[in-house]
Tab-separated table of C-alpha atoms in Angstrom:
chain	number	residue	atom	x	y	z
A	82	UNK	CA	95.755	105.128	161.812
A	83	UNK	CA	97.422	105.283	165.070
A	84	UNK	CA	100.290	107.138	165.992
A	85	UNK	CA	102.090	110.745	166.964
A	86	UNK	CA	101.915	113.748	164.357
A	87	UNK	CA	104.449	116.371	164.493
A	88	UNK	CA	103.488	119.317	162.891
A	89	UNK	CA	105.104	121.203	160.612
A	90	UNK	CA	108.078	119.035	159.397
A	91	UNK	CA	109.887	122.231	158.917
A	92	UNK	CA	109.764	125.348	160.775
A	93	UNK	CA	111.915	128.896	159.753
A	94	UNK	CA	111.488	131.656	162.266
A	95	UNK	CA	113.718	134.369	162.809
A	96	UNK	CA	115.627	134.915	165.880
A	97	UNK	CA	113.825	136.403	168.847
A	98	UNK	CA	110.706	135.123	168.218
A	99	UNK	CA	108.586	132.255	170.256
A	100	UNK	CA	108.176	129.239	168.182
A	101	UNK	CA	105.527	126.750	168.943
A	102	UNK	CA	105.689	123.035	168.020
A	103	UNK	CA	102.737	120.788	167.515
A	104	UNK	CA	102.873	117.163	169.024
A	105	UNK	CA	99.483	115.444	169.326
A	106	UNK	CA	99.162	111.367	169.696
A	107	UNK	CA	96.040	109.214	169.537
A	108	UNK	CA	97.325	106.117	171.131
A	109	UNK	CA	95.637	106.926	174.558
A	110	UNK	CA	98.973	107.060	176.280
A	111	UNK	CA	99.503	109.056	179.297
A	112	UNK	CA	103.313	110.491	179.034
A	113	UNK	CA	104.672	112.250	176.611
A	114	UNK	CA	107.866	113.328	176.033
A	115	UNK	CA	109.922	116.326	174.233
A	116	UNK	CA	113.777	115.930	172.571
A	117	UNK	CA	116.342	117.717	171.431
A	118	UNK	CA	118.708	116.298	168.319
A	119	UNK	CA	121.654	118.125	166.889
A	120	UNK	CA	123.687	117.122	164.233
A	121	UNK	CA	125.385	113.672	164.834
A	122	UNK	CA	123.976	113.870	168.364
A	123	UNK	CA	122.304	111.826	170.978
A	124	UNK	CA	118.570	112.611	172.403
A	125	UNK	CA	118.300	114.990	175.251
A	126	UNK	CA	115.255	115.332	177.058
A	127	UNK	CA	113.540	118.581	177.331
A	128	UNK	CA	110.381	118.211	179.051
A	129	UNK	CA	108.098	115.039	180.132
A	130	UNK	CA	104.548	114.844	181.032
A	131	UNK	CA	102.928	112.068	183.026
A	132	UNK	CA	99.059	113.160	183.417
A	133	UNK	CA	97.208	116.304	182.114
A	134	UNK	CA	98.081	119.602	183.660
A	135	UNK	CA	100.919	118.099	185.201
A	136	UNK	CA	105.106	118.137	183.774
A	137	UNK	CA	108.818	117.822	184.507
A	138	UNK	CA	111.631	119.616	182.951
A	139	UNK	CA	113.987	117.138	181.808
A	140	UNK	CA	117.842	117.598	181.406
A	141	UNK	CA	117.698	121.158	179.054
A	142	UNK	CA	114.572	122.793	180.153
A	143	UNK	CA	116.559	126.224	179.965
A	144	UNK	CA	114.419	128.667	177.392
A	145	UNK	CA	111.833	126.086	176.727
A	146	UNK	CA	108.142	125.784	178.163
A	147	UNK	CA	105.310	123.267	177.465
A	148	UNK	CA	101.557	122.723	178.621
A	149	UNK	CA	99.632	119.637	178.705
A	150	UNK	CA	95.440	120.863	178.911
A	151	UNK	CA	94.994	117.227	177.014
A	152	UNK	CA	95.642	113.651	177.113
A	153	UNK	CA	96.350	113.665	173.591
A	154	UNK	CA	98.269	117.128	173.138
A	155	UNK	CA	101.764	118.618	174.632
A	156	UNK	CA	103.145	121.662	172.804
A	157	UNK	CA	106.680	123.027	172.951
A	158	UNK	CA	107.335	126.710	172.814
A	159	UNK	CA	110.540	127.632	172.271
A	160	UNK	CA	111.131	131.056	173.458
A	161	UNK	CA	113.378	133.626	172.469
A	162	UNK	CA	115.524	132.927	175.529
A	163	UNK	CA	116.855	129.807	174.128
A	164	UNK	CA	120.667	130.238	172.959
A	165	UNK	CA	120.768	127.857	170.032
A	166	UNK	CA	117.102	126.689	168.982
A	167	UNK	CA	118.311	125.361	165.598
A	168	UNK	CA	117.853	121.767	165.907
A	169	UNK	CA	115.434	118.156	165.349
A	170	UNK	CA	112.946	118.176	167.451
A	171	UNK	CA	111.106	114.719	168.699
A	172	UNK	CA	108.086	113.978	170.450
A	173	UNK	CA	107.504	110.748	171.897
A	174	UNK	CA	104.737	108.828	174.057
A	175	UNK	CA	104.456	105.926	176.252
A	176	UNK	CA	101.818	103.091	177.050
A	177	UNK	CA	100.411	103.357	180.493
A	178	UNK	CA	101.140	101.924	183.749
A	179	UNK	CA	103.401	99.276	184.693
A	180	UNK	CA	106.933	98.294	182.687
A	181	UNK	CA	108.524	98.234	180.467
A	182	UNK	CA	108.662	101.834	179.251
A	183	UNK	CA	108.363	101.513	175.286
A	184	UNK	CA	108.504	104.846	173.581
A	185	UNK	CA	107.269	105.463	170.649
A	186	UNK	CA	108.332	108.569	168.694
A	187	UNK	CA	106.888	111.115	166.125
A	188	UNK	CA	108.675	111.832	162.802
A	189	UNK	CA	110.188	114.901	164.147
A	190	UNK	CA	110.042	119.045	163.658
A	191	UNK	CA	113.485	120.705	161.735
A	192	UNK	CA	113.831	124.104	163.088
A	193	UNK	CA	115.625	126.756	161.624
A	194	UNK	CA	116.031	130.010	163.502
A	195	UNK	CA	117.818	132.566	161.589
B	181	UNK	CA	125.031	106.019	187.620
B	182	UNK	CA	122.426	107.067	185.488
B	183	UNK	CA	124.338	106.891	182.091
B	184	UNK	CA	124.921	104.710	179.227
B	185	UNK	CA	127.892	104.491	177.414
B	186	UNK	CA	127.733	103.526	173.784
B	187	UNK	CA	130.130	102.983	171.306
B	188	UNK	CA	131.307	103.307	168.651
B	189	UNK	CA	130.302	106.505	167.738
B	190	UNK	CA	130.083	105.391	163.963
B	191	UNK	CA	130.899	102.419	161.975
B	192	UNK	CA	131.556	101.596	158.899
B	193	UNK	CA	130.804	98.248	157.269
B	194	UNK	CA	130.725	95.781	154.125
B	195	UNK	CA	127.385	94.352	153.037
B	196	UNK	CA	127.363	91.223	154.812
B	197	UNK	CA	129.477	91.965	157.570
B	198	UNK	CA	128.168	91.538	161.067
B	199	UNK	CA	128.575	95.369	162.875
B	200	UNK	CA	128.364	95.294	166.456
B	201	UNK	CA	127.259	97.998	168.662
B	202	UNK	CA	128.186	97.958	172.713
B	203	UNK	CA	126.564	99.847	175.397
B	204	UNK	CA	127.194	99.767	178.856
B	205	UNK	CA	125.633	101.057	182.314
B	206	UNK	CA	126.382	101.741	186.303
B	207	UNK	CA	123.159	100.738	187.673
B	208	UNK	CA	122.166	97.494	188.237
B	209	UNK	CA	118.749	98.592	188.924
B	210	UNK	CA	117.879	98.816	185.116
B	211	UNK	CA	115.642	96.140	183.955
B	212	UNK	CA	114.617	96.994	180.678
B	213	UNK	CA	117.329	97.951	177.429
B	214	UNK	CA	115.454	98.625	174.300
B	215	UNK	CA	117.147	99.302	171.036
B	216	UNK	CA	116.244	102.179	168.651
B	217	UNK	CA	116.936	102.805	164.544
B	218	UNK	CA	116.568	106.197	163.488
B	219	UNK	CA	116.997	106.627	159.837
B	220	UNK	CA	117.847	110.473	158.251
B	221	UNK	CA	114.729	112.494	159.205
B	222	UNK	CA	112.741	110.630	161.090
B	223	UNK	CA	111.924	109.688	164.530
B	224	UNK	CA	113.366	106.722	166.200
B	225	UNK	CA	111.784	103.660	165.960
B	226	UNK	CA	111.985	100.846	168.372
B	227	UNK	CA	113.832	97.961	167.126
B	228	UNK	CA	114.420	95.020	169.597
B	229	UNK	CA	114.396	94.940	173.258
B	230	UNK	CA	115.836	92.753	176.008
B	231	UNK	CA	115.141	92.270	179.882
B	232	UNK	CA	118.218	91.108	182.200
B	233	UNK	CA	116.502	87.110	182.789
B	234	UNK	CA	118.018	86.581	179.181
B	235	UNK	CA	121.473	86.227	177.689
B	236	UNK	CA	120.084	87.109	174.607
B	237	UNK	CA	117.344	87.938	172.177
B	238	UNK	CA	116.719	87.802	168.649
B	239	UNK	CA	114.273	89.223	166.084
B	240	UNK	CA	115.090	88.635	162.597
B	241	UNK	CA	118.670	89.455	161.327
B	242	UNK	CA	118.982	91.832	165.152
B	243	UNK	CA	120.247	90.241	168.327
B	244	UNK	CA	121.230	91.593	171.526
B	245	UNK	CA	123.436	89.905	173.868
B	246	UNK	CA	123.062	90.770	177.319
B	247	UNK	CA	126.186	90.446	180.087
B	248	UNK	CA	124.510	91.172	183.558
B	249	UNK	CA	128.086	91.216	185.130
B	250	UNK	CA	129.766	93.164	183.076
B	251	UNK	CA	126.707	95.403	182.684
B	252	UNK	CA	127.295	95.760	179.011
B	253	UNK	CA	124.949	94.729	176.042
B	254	UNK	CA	125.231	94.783	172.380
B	255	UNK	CA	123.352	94.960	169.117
B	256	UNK	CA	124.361	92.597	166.609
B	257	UNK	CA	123.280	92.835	162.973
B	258	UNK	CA	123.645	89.608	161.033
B	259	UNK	CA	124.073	89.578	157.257
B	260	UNK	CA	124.259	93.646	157.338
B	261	UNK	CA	122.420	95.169	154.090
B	262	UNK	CA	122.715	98.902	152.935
B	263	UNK	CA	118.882	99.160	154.106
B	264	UNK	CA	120.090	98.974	157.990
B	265	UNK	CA	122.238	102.171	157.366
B	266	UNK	CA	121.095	104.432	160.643
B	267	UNK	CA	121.638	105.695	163.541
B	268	UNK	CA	121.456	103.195	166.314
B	269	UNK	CA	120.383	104.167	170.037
B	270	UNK	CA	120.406	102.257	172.848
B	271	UNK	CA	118.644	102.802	176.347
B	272	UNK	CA	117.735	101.422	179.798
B	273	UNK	CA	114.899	102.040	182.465
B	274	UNK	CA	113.861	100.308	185.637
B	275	UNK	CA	111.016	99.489	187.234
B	276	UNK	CA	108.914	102.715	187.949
B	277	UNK	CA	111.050	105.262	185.857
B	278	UNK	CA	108.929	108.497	184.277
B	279	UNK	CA	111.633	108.684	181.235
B	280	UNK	CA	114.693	106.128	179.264
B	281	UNK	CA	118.004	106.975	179.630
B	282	UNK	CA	119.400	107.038	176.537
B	283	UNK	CA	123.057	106.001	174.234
B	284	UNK	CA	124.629	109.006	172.450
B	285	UNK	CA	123.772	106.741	169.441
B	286	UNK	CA	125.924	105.165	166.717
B	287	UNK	CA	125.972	106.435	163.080
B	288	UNK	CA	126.494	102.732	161.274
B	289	UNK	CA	126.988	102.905	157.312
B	290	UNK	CA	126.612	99.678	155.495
B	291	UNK	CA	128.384	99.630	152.292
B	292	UNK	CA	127.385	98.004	149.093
C-alpha cells in the first residue's frame, strides 16, 4: 500500500520543548516537502528536499529544522524557538524528474503546544 | 509575480448549485495549475489538473476553465452534493520548479 505516513496524528508537548514529526513515503520519490496549516489558512512551505542530505528552507523556516539521511524519510523538528508551533502539519512528496510537479500529501500531524 | 490569488475565501451553496472558484496569477511562465480538495483533517488530495494548451478540462462533475490572457482559471463543480464540502486549493508551477505555489484556499459548504 503505497503512500506517505505521518506519524502521530496528534502530538501535545508543552512549550519549550523540541518536537519531532515523522514523515516517511514509499513511493520512491525524490522531494519531499514540509507545511504549515492554521486555522482557515492556506499552505505555507517550511522546508523542501530534493535529494538525500541535501534541503531548502521554504517561506517560514524560522525555528524549524529538518534532515533528509534517506530517500524515503524527512523529519521536522520543531524547536523551542518557534513563536506559535500550534498548528496542521503536512508532508508531501513528488514523482521524479521532469513536469508536471504532482504532489501528493500525507494525512497530516495536529500539534498542540501548551 | 510568484503568487496566486484565489477567491472567494468561502462559499456557500445549495445542493445542486454549480460553485465556482477563481484563481489568478502574474507569471506567464506557469505551465502547470493543479487543483487540490482537502477535507477536515486530512491532507490535500489532488483533484483535477490543467496545462495552458487547453481551454478547459473535465473529470467527472469538476472542470477547470483556463483563460491564458487574463491569466485566471477556475474550478467549476457541476451538480454540487454535500460530499464536495472542503477546502479547495489551487496552484501553479513551471517547467523546472523545486516546489507549487499555492491559493490561500477556499472553504466551500454545500448545503442539503
Amino acid at each position: 500500500d503505497g503512500g506517505i505516513t505521518q506519524s502521530p496524528k496528534y502530538l501535545f508537548r508543552k512549550e519549550g520543548q523540541n518536537v519531532t514529526l515523522s514523515c516517511e513515503q514509499n513511493l520512491n520519490h525524490d522531494a519531499m516537502y514540509w507545511y504549515r496549516q492554521d486555522p482557515g489558512q492556506g499552505l505555507r512551505l517550511i522546508y523542501y528536499s530534493q535529494i538525500v542530505n541535501d534541503f531548502q528552507k521554504g517561506d517560514i523556516a524560522e525555528g524549524y529544522s529538518v534532515s533528509r539521511e534517506k530517500k524515503e524519510s524527512f523529519p521536522l523538528t520543531v524547536t523551542s524557538a518557534q513563536k506559535n508551533p500550534t498548528a496542521f502539519y503536512l508532508c508531501a512528496s513528488t514523482g521524479n524528474a521532469g513536469s508536471p510537479l504532482k504532489q501528493y500529501f500525507g494525512p497530516g500531524t495536529r500539534l498542540t503546544v501548551t | 509575480q510568484q503568487q496566486v490569488k484565489q477567491s472567494p475565501q468561502s462559499l456557500i451553496v445549495q445542493k445542486g448549485g454549480i460553485p465556482i472558484i477563481n484563481c489568478a496569477y502574474e507569471n506567464t511562465a506557469f505551465d502547470y495549475f493543479p487543483w487540490y480538495q482537502q477535507f477536515p483533517g486530512k491532507g490535500p488530495a489532488l483533484l483535477i489538473a490543467i496545462r495552458p494548451d487547453v481551454s478547459e478540462k473535465k473529470e467527472g462533475r469538476f472542470t477547470i476553465s483556463f483563460n491564458k490572457s487574463a491569466k485566471q482559471f477556475s474550478l467549476h463543480i457541476m451538480d454540487s452534493q454535500p460530499g464536495d464540502s472542503a477546502t479547495y486549493f489551487c496552484a501553479a508551477s513551471m517547467e523546472g520548479a523545486q516546489k507549487l505555489v499555492f491559493g490561500q484556499g477556499t472553504r466551500l459548504t454545500i448545503n442539503p
